[in-house]
Structures are given as C-alpha cells and as structure tokens.
Amino acid sequence: MNAAADRKLFLGARLKRLRRDLGLTQTAMAADLDVSPSYLNHIERNQRPVSAQLLLRLADTYDVDLRALNQGGEADEARLTEVLADPLFKGLSAPRHELIQLLDEAPGVADAFLRLYRAFDDARARARASAETGESPIETSPAEWVREYIQSRGNHFPELDQMGEALSEALAAEAPAHADGFEPAARHRLAAKHDLGVRTLPAEVMVEWTRRYDLHRRRLLLSETLGPSSRAFAVAYQLALVEHGQALHQMAETSNAPDAATRALLKVALTNTLAAAILMPYAAFQRTAEETGYDLARLQARFGVSYEQAAHRLTTLSRPTARGVPFFLMRVDQAGNISKRYAAGAFPFSRFGGACPRWRLHSAFRTPGRIVTQIIETPDGGRWFTFARTVERQGQDGHGEAHDLAVGLGCELRHAPRLAYAHGIDLQNPEVTPIGPACRLCHRHPCAERAAAPVDRPLAVDDWSKSVSPYPFAAA
C-alpha cells in the first residue's frame, strides 16, 4: 500500500462546520451516519481519522461533495498568507504549519480575522482617497461587501436556480406558436400576465441609460445600443423582478448587509443571478456544458447569450447532484482594472490586489475575439488551465473601443481533460508559465514584468549592477 493510500484524514473542523451548517447536534448527525456520538466527537476533535466508509456515508446522507470536504482550506490558507504579507504585520512570524493548524482547529477564528482585515483594508483605502480628494470618506464599501457575500455562498444560489428553471419551463409552455426564442416568449408573458410592454428607443432618447422601467406607463425601455443577448438579458431581468421581486427583496433584507445602499446593490446582483438562471436553466445548461466540453461558442448559440454571460454562468454550477467544472472568472479592462472576480472553487489570485501580468488575460487585447489558452503555476505548486478572450462592452457611450474588456476563465489542471479548449495540448508534460499573486505579494525573482517590490522585502538597488527586474529585492 502506498503512502497516499495509507494517509489518514483528519477532517474534524470541516466536519464540525458541515454539521453546524446543517443545523444538527452531534447526536443527530451520529444517528444519521449510524455511528456513536462519542465516535463522532472524537473525529471532530481530530482524535480519530475519517474512514472511507464514513466519507461515503456523508456523501450519501447529506449530498456532500467529497472533493470540497477533502480539499481543506487551501484557498483560505492563500488568503491568510496574502493578508499577513501586509506591512502592518512586519516582523510577525506565522509559519505555514501554524496557518494550517488555525484553519483546521479554529476555522471560525480564521474567517473572523479575514473579515476584520477586509474591513480594515476598506477603511484604509477610504482614508487614502479622502486625503487625496479632500472629501469625507464614506462609511461602507457596498460593491466589495456584495462581492464577498456572493463568494461566501460559493457563487451558488440554489433557490434562484429553481426559480429560473420553473420560469423557463413556464415560458416554453406558454409561448405563442410564432414565438422563436426566449425574448418573444418573455415579452408575451410580461404583456399577458403583468400588462407590461417592452420598447426599444434611440440612444439619443435613452441618453446614459441602457435599460429603464417606466412605472407609470408600465413599459420597459431599452436602448438601441444593446445587442440581442444584452436585450434578452434586460427582459429576463425585468421578468425576474415582476415574478419574484418580493423573494429577492427578502433575500437582500436577511443578508445582514450593513446599510440600505448595500442591500439595494445586493438585490441587483441577486436579480442578475435569477435572470441568468431564466436564460440558462441549470440542468439544461450544465448538461450542455458537459456534452460540448464547455465550448462557450456552442453554449452561446444554444441559449442565445453572450460569451460573458455564458462564462459567468459557468462559475455558478455547484449543484451537489450535478456539478460543473469549478471555474474562476476575472474580467479586466485595458488599464488592468478588475471589475469581476468570481469563483466556484479555489481562486489562485490575490483578493486584495490585481492579477499577475504574466497571465495572458492581459495579452488577450492583442488578439480581439480570439481564445488564448495558458497553463499557469502558482507559487504553491498548483497548476491551472486558463483561457481568455476579449468581449465588447454593451451600451457604448461613443468614446470607447469595440473590444475593451477581457474575460478570463480557469480551473485546476486536473479538470482540463473535460474542456474542448484543452484538446491537442499535452497535459501530461505541459508548457507551464510560473506566475504570482499581485506584485506586492509575489516573491518570484527575477521577473522583468514586476510592477512593484514585495511589501515585506526591502529593495536591493546598487550602482554596480542592473537586474532584468525593475524592482530587485533582498532575500528573506
């Protein structure tokens, strides 16, 4: 028997967290799993390893994804390492084994620490902005709070997926014989059931708006600048609001968001999620994705959506009984500003900074509309298959270029054989590009594309030599 097969699994903290998430006592869970409460107590205290039989019972009883349970806290470990690289903690030693011990034995404390740091980092950023502009800092950061809330749910809202599937089925059943595609069917339901019309108006009339709802005349007004997929999404958004507005409002209200503005932004995000679930019903979309090798062009054609809409939907496929490849997604503009960052599983990049310039997400702007693939390796040895391409921003204001955003998707290399984009690539002996997190956190040296020295290392500049890196730094 090899060492890997003989390795004992101590998953006490993760099992305890699962039990608490399910709202079960130790006695109740022990009864469900057909073990004694004392045995379960020993497992949760890491005094006994988890057997293969018990893992299988967990999967059968609670529909648990064993991969997620066994992966542990790799993403959380990376986030803790990233946070501890802040100059605030200079001189503090926190070895990797201590971080792992914290995540295993006190995951709630680790979560609290990360949440506290995010609040501190937001406050620090607001203070800097206030000092530069002379304006009073705002109290909260709604966009960041909403993004973290969505990520805390694994970017997966099963209740919204169920609503979306039900609405999609209703549209198919009610659609007039002449209706071809989603939009005519959705317009028919809006008119017949809600007395709500849809009109497309010139950009000069809509001015800055791409979508507006005229409450008094009960009309959804759309700008002519919207392409077919964006127009369909706008109609789906309105349908989601009129059909499930109260449920969406309740979800936002019970989220513990800090203020009204954050709750409003969260409701928009949840409504977007439901709109996507209507256009791309979970079961049909996940099945088609698997059958086509996650070919986004075919998903676009099948569901009448844009590349970005299909890509974003791929990051939400976490239904326990029908999981998709756990993708992460990042969207940037040509200046490198990150406007989207979501993940169904682990995420290899910095949460508090940008992305590595060695990742080809940025070079996708040189080949507009074409898929660019790359296998990358992070400092912890993890390997990821990624692909990226540019997309057009909808609702142009007359001053932007046609291709001004890049969307990158990626997954752990072990999932790559399921992807059409990996066909023809030697995945056993791949060409790998080493990358790091944001430059201020990266210790890779030398790197000609480095934009800043690591925050925890001093610069090493002298008169007698010149490095390929513009910011050479001293070793630890």
CSV table of C-alpha atoms in Angstrom, one decimal:
chain,number,residue,atom,x,y,z
A,1,MET,CA,0.0,0.0,0.0
A,2,ASN,CA,1.5,3.4,-1.0
A,3,ALA,CA,1.8,6.4,1.3
A,4,ALA,CA,-1.0,8.3,-0.4
A,5,ALA,CA,-3.5,5.5,0.0
A,6,ASP,CA,-2.4,5.0,3.6
A,7,ARG,CA,-2.7,8.6,4.6
A,8,LYS,CA,-5.1,9.2,7.4
A,9,LEU,CA,-7.6,12.0,7.0
A,10,PHE,CA,-8.3,14.3,10.0
A,11,LEU,CA,-11.2,16.5,9.0
A,12,GLY,CA,-12.6,17.4,12.4
A,13,ALA,CA,-13.0,21.1,11.9
A,14,ARG,CA,-14.5,20.7,8.4
A,15,LEU,CA,-16.9,18.0,9.7
A,16,LYS,CA,-17.9,20.2,12.6
A,17,ARG,CA,-18.6,23.2,10.3
A,18,LEU,CA,-20.7,20.9,8.0
A,19,ARG,CA,-22.7,19.8,11.0
A,20,ARG,CA,-23.3,23.3,12.2
A,21,ASP,CA,-24.3,24.5,8.7
A,22,LEU,CA,-26.8,21.7,8.6
A,23,GLY,CA,-28.2,22.7,12.0
A,24,LEU,CA,-27.5,19.3,13.6
A,25,THR,CA,-26.4,18.2,17.0
A,26,GLN,CA,-23.7,15.6,17.4
A,27,THR,CA,-26.3,13.1,18.5
A,28,ALA,CA,-28.5,13.8,15.4
A,29,MET,CA,-25.6,13.5,13.0
A,30,ALA,CA,-24.3,10.4,14.6
A,31,ALA,CA,-27.7,8.8,14.2
A,32,ASP,CA,-27.8,9.8,10.5
A,33,LEU,CA,-24.4,8.3,9.9
A,34,ASP,CA,-25.0,5.2,12.1
A,35,VAL,CA,-22.1,5.8,14.4
A,36,SER,CA,-21.9,6.5,18.1
A,37,PRO,CA,-22.0,10.2,19.4
A,38,SER,CA,-18.7,9.6,21.2
A,39,TYR,CA,-17.0,8.3,18.0
A,40,LEU,CA,-18.2,11.4,16.1
A,41,ASN,CA,-17.0,13.6,19.0
A,42,HIS,CA,-13.5,12.0,18.7
A,43,ILE,CA,-13.5,12.7,14.9
A,44,GLU,CA,-14.5,16.4,15.4
A,45,ARG,CA,-11.6,16.8,17.9
A,46,ASN,CA,-9.2,15.1,15.4
A,47,GLN,CA,-8.6,12.2,17.8
A,48,ARG,CA,-9.8,9.8,15.2
A,49,PRO,CA,-9.3,9.9,11.4
A,50,VAL,CA,-12.3,9.8,9.0
A,51,SER,CA,-12.7,6.4,7.4
A,52,ALA,CA,-13.5,5.9,3.7
A,53,GLN,CA,-16.8,4.3,4.8
A,54,LEU,CA,-17.8,7.3,6.8
A,55,LEU,CA,-16.9,9.7,3.9
A,56,LEU,CA,-19.2,7.6,1.6
A,57,ARG,CA,-22.0,7.8,4.2
A,58,LEU,CA,-21.6,11.6,4.4
A,59,ALA,CA,-21.9,11.8,0.6
A,60,ASP,CA,-25.0,9.7,0.5
A,61,THR,CA,-26.7,11.2,3.6
A,62,TYR,CA,-26.1,14.9,3.0
A,63,ASP,CA,-25.2,15.1,-0.7
A,64,VAL,CA,-21.7,16.4,0.2
A,65,ASP,CA,-19.1,17.0,-2.5
A,66,LEU,CA,-16.2,14.9,-1.1
A,67,ARG,CA,-13.7,16.9,-3.1
A,68,ALA,CA,-14.6,20.1,-1.4
A,69,LEU,CA,-14.5,18.4,2.1
A,70,ASN,CA,-11.2,16.8,1.5
A,71,GLN,CA,-9.5,19.8,-0.2
A,72,GLY,CA,-9.4,21.6,3.2
A,73,GLY,CA,-8.6,25.2,3.4
A,74,GLU,CA,-6.1,25.8,0.5
A,75,ALA,CA,-7.9,28.9,-0.7
A,76,ASP,CA,-8.2,30.2,2.9
A,77,GLU,CA,-4.5,29.5,3.5
A,78,ALA,CA,-3.6,31.5,0.5
A,79,ARG,CA,-5.8,34.4,1.7
A,80,LEU,CA,-4.2,34.3,5.2
A,81,THR,CA,-0.7,34.3,3.7
A,82,GLU,CA,-1.7,37.2,1.5
A,83,VAL,CA,-3.1,39.3,4.4
A,84,LEU,CA,-0.1,38.5,6.6
A,85,ALA,CA,2.2,40.0,3.9
A,86,ASP,CA,0.8,43.4,4.7
A,87,PRO,CA,3.4,45.7,6.2
A,88,LEU,CA,1.1,46.0,9.2
A,89,PHE,CA,2.3,42.6,10.2
A,90,LYS,CA,6.0,43.2,9.6
A,91,GLY,CA,8.2,41.3,12.0
A,92,LEU,CA,5.5,38.8,12.8
A,93,SER,CA,6.3,35.2,12.1
A,94,ALA,CA,3.4,32.9,11.1
A,95,PRO,CA,4.8,29.7,9.6
A,96,ARG,CA,2.6,27.7,7.2
A,97,HIS,CA,2.0,24.9,9.7
A,98,GLU,CA,0.5,27.4,12.2
A,99,LEU,CA,-1.9,28.7,9.5
A,100,ILE,CA,-2.9,25.2,8.7
A,101,GLN,CA,-3.5,24.4,12.3
A,102,LEU,CA,-5.6,27.6,12.7
A,103,LEU,CA,-7.7,26.6,9.7
A,104,ASP,CA,-8.1,23.0,10.9
A,105,GLU,CA,-8.8,23.7,14.6
A,106,ALA,CA,-10.5,27.2,14.5
A,107,PRO,CA,-11.9,28.0,11.1
A,108,GLY,CA,-14.3,30.4,12.6
A,109,VAL,CA,-11.5,32.5,14.0
A,110,ALA,CA,-9.7,32.4,10.7
A,111,ASP,CA,-12.9,33.7,9.0
A,112,ALA,CA,-13.3,36.4,11.6
A,113,PHE,CA,-9.7,37.5,11.1
A,114,LEU,CA,-10.1,37.8,7.3
A,115,ARG,CA,-13.4,39.7,7.7
A,116,LEU,CA,-11.7,42.1,10.2
A,117,TYR,CA,-8.8,42.6,7.8
A,118,ARG,CA,-11.2,43.4,4.9
A,119,ALA,CA,-12.9,46.0,7.0
A,120,PHE,CA,-9.6,47.5,7.9
A,121,ASP,CA,-8.3,47.5,4.3
A,122,ASP,CA,-11.5,49.2,3.1
A,123,ALA,CA,-11.2,51.8,5.8
A,124,ARG,CA,-7.5,52.4,4.9
A,125,ALA,CA,-8.4,52.8,1.2
A,126,ARG,CA,-11.2,55.2,2.0
A,127,ALA,CA,-8.8,57.2,4.3
A,128,ARG,CA,-6.3,57.4,1.4
A,129,ALA,CA,-9.0,58.5,-1.0
A,130,SER,CA,-10.2,61.1,1.5
A,131,ALA,CA,-6.7,62.5,2.0
A,132,GLU,CA,-6.2,62.8,-1.8
A,133,THR,CA,-9.6,64.3,-2.7
A,134,GLY,CA,-10.3,66.3,0.5
A,135,GLU,CA,-13.8,64.6,0.6
A,136,SER,CA,-15.2,62.9,3.7
A,137,PRO,CA,-14.8,59.1,3.4
A,138,ILE,CA,-17.9,57.0,3.1
A,139,GLU,CA,-18.9,54.6,5.8
A,140,THR,CA,-19.1,51.4,3.8
A,141,SER,CA,-18.0,49.8,0.5
A,142,PRO,CA,-21.2,48.2,-0.9
A,143,ALA,CA,-19.5,46.7,-4.0
A,144,GLU,CA,-16.9,44.9,-2.0
A,145,TRP,CA,-19.4,43.7,0.6
A,146,VAL,CA,-21.7,42.3,-2.1
A,147,ARG,CA,-18.8,40.6,-3.9
A,148,GLU,CA,-17.6,38.9,-0.7
A,149,TYR,CA,-21.2,37.9,0.3
A,150,ILE,CA,-21.7,36.2,-3.1
A,151,GLN,CA,-18.3,34.5,-2.8
A,152,SER,CA,-19.1,33.3,0.7
A,153,ARG,CA,-22.0,31.4,-0.9
A,154,GLY,CA,-19.7,29.8,-3.4
A,155,ASN,CA,-21.4,31.9,-6.1
A,156,HIS,CA,-24.3,29.5,-6.0
A,157,PHE,CA,-27.9,30.2,-5.0
A,158,PRO,CA,-29.9,27.0,-5.4
A,159,GLU,CA,-33.2,28.8,-4.7
A,160,LEU,CA,-32.7,31.2,-7.6
A,161,ASP,CA,-31.7,28.3,-9.9
A,162,GLN,CA,-35.0,26.6,-9.0
A,163,MET,CA,-37.0,29.8,-9.7
A,164,GLY,CA,-35.2,30.2,-13.0
A,165,GLU,CA,-35.9,26.6,-14.2
A,166,ALA,CA,-39.6,27.0,-13.3
A,167,LEU,CA,-39.9,30.2,-15.2
A,168,SER,CA,-38.1,28.8,-18.2
A,169,GLU,CA,-40.5,25.9,-18.3
A,170,ALA,CA,-43.5,28.2,-18.0
A,171,LEU,CA,-42.2,30.3,-20.9
A,172,ALA,CA,-41.8,27.3,-23.1
A,173,ALA,CA,-45.3,26.1,-22.3
A,174,GLU,CA,-47.0,29.5,-22.8
A,175,ALA,CA,-45.0,30.8,-25.8
A,176,PRO,CA,-47.2,31.6,-28.9
A,177,ALA,CA,-46.7,29.4,-31.9
A,178,HIS,CA,-45.0,32.2,-33.8
A,179,ALA,CA,-42.5,33.0,-30.9
A,180,ASP,CA,-39.0,31.9,-31.7
A,181,GLY,CA,-36.5,32.1,-28.9
A,182,PHE,CA,-36.5,33.5,-25.4
A,183,GLU,CA,-37.2,37.2,-25.9
A,184,PRO,CA,-40.6,36.9,-27.8
A,185,ALA,CA,-41.8,34.3,-25.2
A,186,ALA,CA,-40.7,36.6,-22.3
A,187,ARG,CA,-42.3,39.7,-23.9
A,188,HIS,CA,-45.6,37.7,-24.3
A,189,ARG,CA,-45.6,36.6,-20.7
A,190,LEU,CA,-44.8,40.2,-19.5
A,191,ALA,CA,-47.7,41.6,-21.5
A,192,ALA,CA,-50.3,38.8,-20.9
A,193,LYS,CA,-49.6,38.2,-17.2
A,194,HIS,CA,-48.3,41.6,-16.0
A,195,ASP,CA,-49.7,44.1,-18.5
A,196,LEU,CA,-46.1,45.3,-19.2
A,197,GLY,CA,-44.8,46.3,-22.6
A,198,VAL,CA,-41.2,46.5,-23.9
A,199,ARG,CA,-39.9,49.2,-26.3
A,200,THR,CA,-36.6,49.8,-27.9
A,201,LEU,CA,-35.7,53.5,-28.2
A,202,PRO,CA,-32.9,55.5,-29.9
A,203,ALA,CA,-29.7,56.2,-27.9
A,204,GLU,CA,-30.4,59.9,-28.0
A,205,VAL,CA,-33.7,59.4,-26.2
A,206,MET,CA,-32.2,57.0,-23.6
A,207,VAL,CA,-29.1,59.2,-23.1
A,208,GLU,CA,-27.0,57.4,-20.4
A,209,TRP,CA,-29.5,54.6,-19.7
A,210,THR,CA,-29.4,51.2,-21.4
A,211,ARG,CA,-32.5,50.0,-19.5
A,212,ARG,CA,-35.2,51.9,-17.7
A,213,TYR,CA,-38.6,50.9,-16.3
A,214,ASP,CA,-41.4,53.4,-16.7
A,215,LEU,CA,-43.5,52.6,-13.7
A,216,HIS,CA,-46.5,54.8,-14.6
A,217,ARG,CA,-46.8,53.6,-18.2
A,218,ARG,CA,-45.7,50.0,-17.3
A,219,ARG,CA,-43.1,49.9,-20.0
A,220,LEU,CA,-39.6,48.5,-20.1
A,221,LEU,CA,-37.5,50.9,-22.2
A,222,LEU,CA,-34.3,49.5,-23.8
A,223,SER,CA,-31.5,51.4,-25.6
A,224,GLU,CA,-30.9,50.6,-29.3
A,225,THR,CA,-27.2,50.2,-28.3
A,226,LEU,CA,-27.9,46.9,-26.7
A,227,GLY,CA,-27.1,43.8,-28.7
A,228,PRO,CA,-29.5,40.8,-28.9
A,229,SER,CA,-28.1,38.9,-26.0
A,230,SER,CA,-27.9,42.0,-23.7
A,231,ARG,CA,-31.5,43.0,-24.7
A,232,ALA,CA,-32.7,39.4,-23.9
A,233,PHE,CA,-30.9,39.7,-20.5
A,234,ALA,CA,-32.6,43.0,-19.8
A,235,VAL,CA,-36.0,41.4,-20.5
A,236,ALA,CA,-35.1,38.5,-18.3
A,237,TYR,CA,-34.1,40.9,-15.5
A,238,GLN,CA,-37.5,42.6,-15.7
A,239,LEU,CA,-39.3,39.3,-15.7
A,240,ALA,CA,-37.3,38.2,-12.6
A,241,LEU,CA,-38.3,41.4,-10.8
A,242,VAL,CA,-42.0,41.2,-11.5
A,243,GLU,CA,-42.3,37.5,-10.8
A,244,HIS,CA,-40.0,37.2,-7.8
A,245,GLY,CA,-39.4,40.7,-6.6
A,246,GLN,CA,-40.6,40.0,-3.1
A,247,ALA,CA,-38.4,36.9,-2.7
A,248,LEU,CA,-35.4,38.8,-4.0
A,249,HIS,CA,-36.2,41.7,-1.6
A,250,GLN,CA,-36.4,39.3,1.3
A,251,MET,CA,-33.1,37.6,0.4
A,252,ALA,CA,-31.4,41.0,0.4
A,253,GLU,CA,-33.1,42.1,3.7
A,254,THR,CA,-32.0,38.9,5.5
A,255,SER,CA,-28.4,39.1,4.3
A,256,ASN,CA,-27.2,41.3,7.2
A,257,ALA,CA,-25.9,43.9,4.8
A,258,PRO,CA,-24.6,47.0,6.6
A,259,ASP,CA,-26.9,49.6,5.0
A,260,ALA,CA,-29.7,50.3,2.5
A,261,ALA,CA,-27.3,51.0,-0.4
A,262,THR,CA,-25.5,47.7,0.1
A,263,ARG,CA,-28.9,45.9,0.3
A,264,ALA,CA,-30.0,47.6,-2.9
A,265,LEU,CA,-26.8,46.6,-4.7
A,266,LEU,CA,-27.1,43.0,-3.4
A,267,LYS,CA,-30.7,42.8,-4.7
A,268,VAL,CA,-29.5,43.9,-8.2
A,269,ALA,CA,-26.8,41.1,-8.1
A,270,LEU,CA,-29.4,38.5,-7.0
A,271,THR,CA,-31.8,39.7,-9.7
A,272,ASN,CA,-28.9,39.3,-12.3
A,273,THR,CA,-28.3,35.8,-11.0
A,274,LEU,CA,-32.0,34.9,-11.4
A,275,ALA,CA,-32.1,36.5,-14.9
A,276,ALA,CA,-29.1,34.3,-15.9
A,277,ALA,CA,-30.9,31.2,-14.4
A,278,ILE,CA,-34.0,32.0,-16.5
A,279,LEU,CA,-32.0,32.4,-19.7
A,280,MET,CA,-29.7,29.4,-18.9
A,281,PRO,CA,-31.7,26.9,-16.8
A,282,TYR,CA,-29.3,25.0,-14.5
A,283,ALA,CA,-29.9,21.4,-15.6
A,284,ALA,CA,-30.0,22.1,-19.3
A,285,PHE,CA,-27.0,24.4,-19.2
A,286,GLN,CA,-24.9,22.1,-17.1
A,287,ARG,CA,-25.7,19.1,-19.3
A,288,THR,CA,-25.0,21.0,-22.5
A,289,ALA,CA,-21.7,22.3,-21.0
A,290,GLU,CA,-20.6,18.7,-20.2
A,291,GLU,CA,-21.7,17.4,-23.6
A,292,THR,CA,-19.9,20.2,-25.6
A,293,GLY,CA,-16.7,20.2,-23.5
A,294,TYR,CA,-17.6,23.6,-22.1
A,295,ASP,CA,-17.4,25.2,-25.5
A,296,LEU,CA,-18.6,28.7,-24.9
A,297,ALA,CA,-19.4,29.3,-28.6
A,298,ARG,CA,-21.8,26.4,-28.6
A,299,LEU,CA,-23.3,27.5,-25.2
A,300,GLN,CA,-23.8,31.0,-26.7
A,301,ALA,CA,-25.6,29.5,-29.7
A,302,ARG,CA,-27.8,27.1,-27.8
A,303,PHE,CA,-29.0,29.6,-25.2
A,304,GLY,CA,-28.8,32.9,-27.1
A,305,VAL,CA,-26.5,34.5,-24.7
A,306,SER,CA,-23.2,36.4,-24.9
A,307,TYR,CA,-19.7,35.0,-24.3
A,308,GLU,CA,-19.5,36.8,-20.9
A,309,GLN,CA,-23.0,35.7,-19.8
A,310,ALA,CA,-22.2,32.1,-20.6
A,311,ALA,CA,-18.7,32.4,-18.9
A,312,HIS,CA,-20.2,33.9,-15.8
A,313,ARG,CA,-22.9,31.2,-15.6
A,314,LEU,CA,-20.1,28.5,-15.7
A,315,THR,CA,-18.9,29.8,-12.3
A,316,THR,CA,-22.2,29.0,-10.6
A,317,LEU,CA,-22.6,25.3,-11.4
A,318,SER,CA,-22.3,23.9,-7.9
A,319,ARG,CA,-25.5,21.9,-7.5
A,320,PRO,CA,-24.4,18.9,-5.5
A,321,THR,CA,-26.2,16.4,-7.7
A,322,ALA,CA,-24.9,18.0,-11.0
A,323,ARG,CA,-21.7,19.9,-10.5
A,324,GLY,CA,-19.8,21.5,-13.3
A,325,VAL,CA,-16.1,22.2,-13.6
A,326,PRO,CA,-15.3,24.6,-10.7
A,327,PHE,CA,-14.2,27.7,-12.7
A,328,PHE,CA,-12.9,31.0,-11.5
A,329,LEU,CA,-13.5,34.1,-13.6
A,330,MET,CA,-11.9,37.5,-13.8
A,331,ARG,CA,-12.7,40.5,-16.0
A,332,VAL,CA,-10.4,43.4,-16.6
A,333,ASP,CA,-10.2,46.5,-18.8
A,334,GLN,CA,-7.2,47.6,-20.8
A,335,ALA,CA,-5.9,49.6,-17.8
A,336,GLY,CA,-5.9,46.5,-15.7
A,337,ASN,CA,-8.8,47.4,-13.5
A,338,ILE,CA,-10.7,44.3,-12.2
A,339,SER,CA,-14.5,44.6,-12.5
A,340,LYS,CA,-15.4,41.0,-11.9
A,341,ARG,CA,-13.9,38.3,-9.8
A,342,TYR,CA,-15.9,35.1,-9.0
A,343,ALA,CA,-15.1,31.5,-8.3
A,344,ALA,CA,-17.0,28.2,-7.9
A,345,GLY,CA,-13.9,26.7,-6.2
A,346,ALA,CA,-10.4,27.7,-5.3
A,347,PHE,CA,-9.2,31.0,-6.7
A,348,PRO,CA,-5.4,31.4,-7.4
A,349,PHE,CA,-5.1,35.1,-7.4
A,350,SER,CA,-5.0,38.0,-4.9
A,351,ARG,CA,-8.2,39.1,-3.5
A,352,PHE,CA,-6.8,42.5,-2.3
A,353,GLY,CA,-4.8,43.4,-5.4
A,354,GLY,CA,-4.6,42.8,-9.2
A,355,ALA,CA,-3.6,39.9,-11.3
A,356,CYS,CA,-0.1,38.8,-12.5
A,357,PRO,CA,0.9,40.4,-15.8
A,358,ARG,CA,2.4,37.1,-16.9
A,359,TRP,CA,-1.1,35.7,-17.1
A,360,ARG,CA,-2.4,36.0,-20.7
A,361,LEU,CA,-5.6,37.6,-19.6
A,362,HIS,CA,-4.0,40.9,-20.3
A,363,SER,CA,-2.5,40.0,-23.6
A,364,ALA,CA,-5.9,38.9,-24.9
A,365,PHE,CA,-6.4,42.6,-26.0
A,366,ARG,CA,-3.7,42.0,-28.7
A,367,THR,CA,-5.9,39.3,-30.4
A,368,PRO,CA,-9.5,40.7,-30.1
A,369,GLY,CA,-12.2,38.0,-30.1
A,370,ARG,CA,-9.8,35.0,-30.1
A,371,ILE,CA,-9.4,32.5,-27.3
A,372,VAL,CA,-5.9,32.5,-25.7
A,373,THR,CA,-5.0,29.4,-23.6
A,374,GLN,CA,-2.3,29.1,-21.0
A,375,ILE,CA,-1.3,26.7,-18.2
A,376,ILE,CA,0.0,28.6,-15.2
A,377,GLU,CA,1.6,27.5,-11.9
A,378,THR,CA,1.2,29.4,-8.7
A,379,PRO,CA,3.9,29.7,-6.0
A,380,ASP,CA,2.3,26.8,-4.0
A,381,GLY,CA,2.9,24.5,-7.0
A,382,GLY,CA,-0.8,24.5,-8.0
A,383,ARG,CA,-1.4,24.2,-11.8
A,384,TRP,CA,-4.3,25.8,-13.6
A,385,PHE,CA,-5.7,25.6,-17.1
A,386,THR,CA,-6.9,29.1,-18.2
A,387,PHE,CA,-8.4,30.6,-21.3
A,388,ALA,CA,-9.3,34.2,-22.1
A,389,ARG,CA,-10.7,36.5,-24.8
A,390,THR,CA,-11.9,40.0,-25.3
A,391,VAL,CA,-15.6,40.9,-25.2
A,392,GLU,CA,-17.5,44.0,-26.3
A,393,ARG,CA,-18.9,46.4,-23.6
A,394,GLN,CA,-22.6,46.9,-24.3
A,395,GLY,CA,-24.1,50.3,-24.3
A,396,GLN,CA,-21.2,52.2,-25.7
A,397,ASP,CA,-21.1,55.9,-25.0
A,398,GLY,CA,-19.4,56.8,-28.3
A,399,HIS,CA,-16.0,57.2,-26.9
A,400,GLY,CA,-15.0,53.6,-26.2
A,401,GLU,CA,-13.3,51.0,-28.4
A,402,ALA,CA,-15.2,48.0,-29.7
A,403,HIS,CA,-13.1,45.4,-27.6
A,404,ASP,CA,-12.4,47.0,-24.3
A,405,LEU,CA,-12.8,44.2,-21.7
A,406,ALA,CA,-11.1,40.8,-21.3
A,407,VAL,CA,-12.7,37.8,-19.6
A,408,GLY,CA,-10.5,35.0,-18.2
A,409,LEU,CA,-11.7,31.6,-17.0
A,410,GLY,CA,-9.7,28.9,-15.4
A,411,CYS,CA,-9.8,25.7,-13.4
A,412,GLU,CA,-7.4,23.3,-11.7
A,413,LEU,CA,-5.4,21.4,-14.4
A,414,ARG,CA,-6.9,18.1,-13.3
A,415,HIS,CA,-10.2,19.3,-14.8
A,416,ALA,CA,-8.7,20.3,-18.2
A,417,PRO,CA,-9.4,17.0,-20.0
A,418,ARG,CA,-13.1,17.9,-19.8
A,419,LEU,CA,-12.6,21.1,-21.7
A,420,ALA,CA,-12.7,21.4,-25.5
A,421,TYR,CA,-10.1,24.2,-25.3
A,422,ALA,CA,-7.5,21.7,-23.9
A,423,HIS,CA,-7.8,19.3,-26.8
A,424,GLY,CA,-4.5,18.8,-28.6
A,425,ILE,CA,-2.5,20.1,-25.6
A,426,ASP,CA,-0.1,17.8,-23.9
A,427,LEU,CA,-1.5,17.9,-20.3
A,428,GLN,CA,1.0,15.4,-19.0
A,429,ASN,CA,4.0,17.4,-20.0
A,430,PRO,CA,2.6,20.9,-20.5
A,431,GLU,CA,4.4,24.2,-21.1
A,432,VAL,CA,3.8,26.0,-17.8
A,433,THR,CA,4.1,29.7,-17.0
A,434,PRO,CA,5.1,30.4,-13.4
A,435,ILE,CA,3.0,33.3,-12.1
A,436,GLY,CA,2.4,35.0,-8.7
A,437,PRO,CA,-0.3,36.9,-7.0
A,438,ALA,CA,-0.3,40.7,-7.2
A,439,CYS,CA,3.3,42.1,-7.5
A,440,ARG,CA,3.3,43.5,-4.0
A,441,LEU,CA,2.7,39.9,-2.6
A,442,CYS,CA,4.9,38.0,-5.1
A,443,HIS,CA,8.3,36.7,-4.2
A,444,ARG,CA,9.2,35.3,-7.7
A,445,HIS,CA,12.6,36.7,-8.8
A,446,PRO,CA,13.8,37.8,-11.2
A,447,CYS,CA,10.7,39.0,-13.2
A,448,ALA,CA,11.0,41.6,-16.0
A,449,GLU,CA,7.3,42.4,-15.7
A,450,ARG,CA,7.3,43.2,-12.0
A,451,ALA,CA,5.5,46.5,-11.2
A,452,ALA,CA,6.4,46.7,-7.6
A,453,ALA,CA,8.6,45.1,-5.0
A,454,PRO,CA,7.0,42.8,-2.4
A,455,VAL,CA,5.8,44.8,0.6
A,456,ASP,CA,7.7,42.5,3.0
A,457,ARG,CA,11.1,42.7,1.3
A,458,PRO,CA,13.4,45.7,1.0
A,459,LEU,CA,14.6,46.9,-2.4
A,460,ALA,CA,18.2,45.8,-3.3
A,461,VAL,CA,19.4,48.5,-5.7
A,462,ASP,CA,23.1,49.5,-6.1
A,463,ASP,CA,25.4,51.4,-8.6
A,464,TRP,CA,27.3,48.3,-9.9
A,465,SER,CA,24.6,46.0,-11.3
A,466,LYS,CA,21.3,46.0,-13.0
A,467,SER,CA,18.7,43.3,-12.8
A,468,VAL,CA,16.1,42.4,-15.5
A,469,SER,CA,13.6,43.2,-12.9
A,470,PRO,CA,12.9,46.9,-12.4
A,471,TYR,CA,12.4,46.2,-8.7
A,472,PRO,CA,15.1,43.8,-7.4
A,473,PHE,CA,14.6,42.9,-3.7
A,474,ALA,CA,16.5,41.3,-0.9
A,475,ALA,CA,16.0,37.7,0.0
A,476,ALA,CA,14.1,36.9,3.2
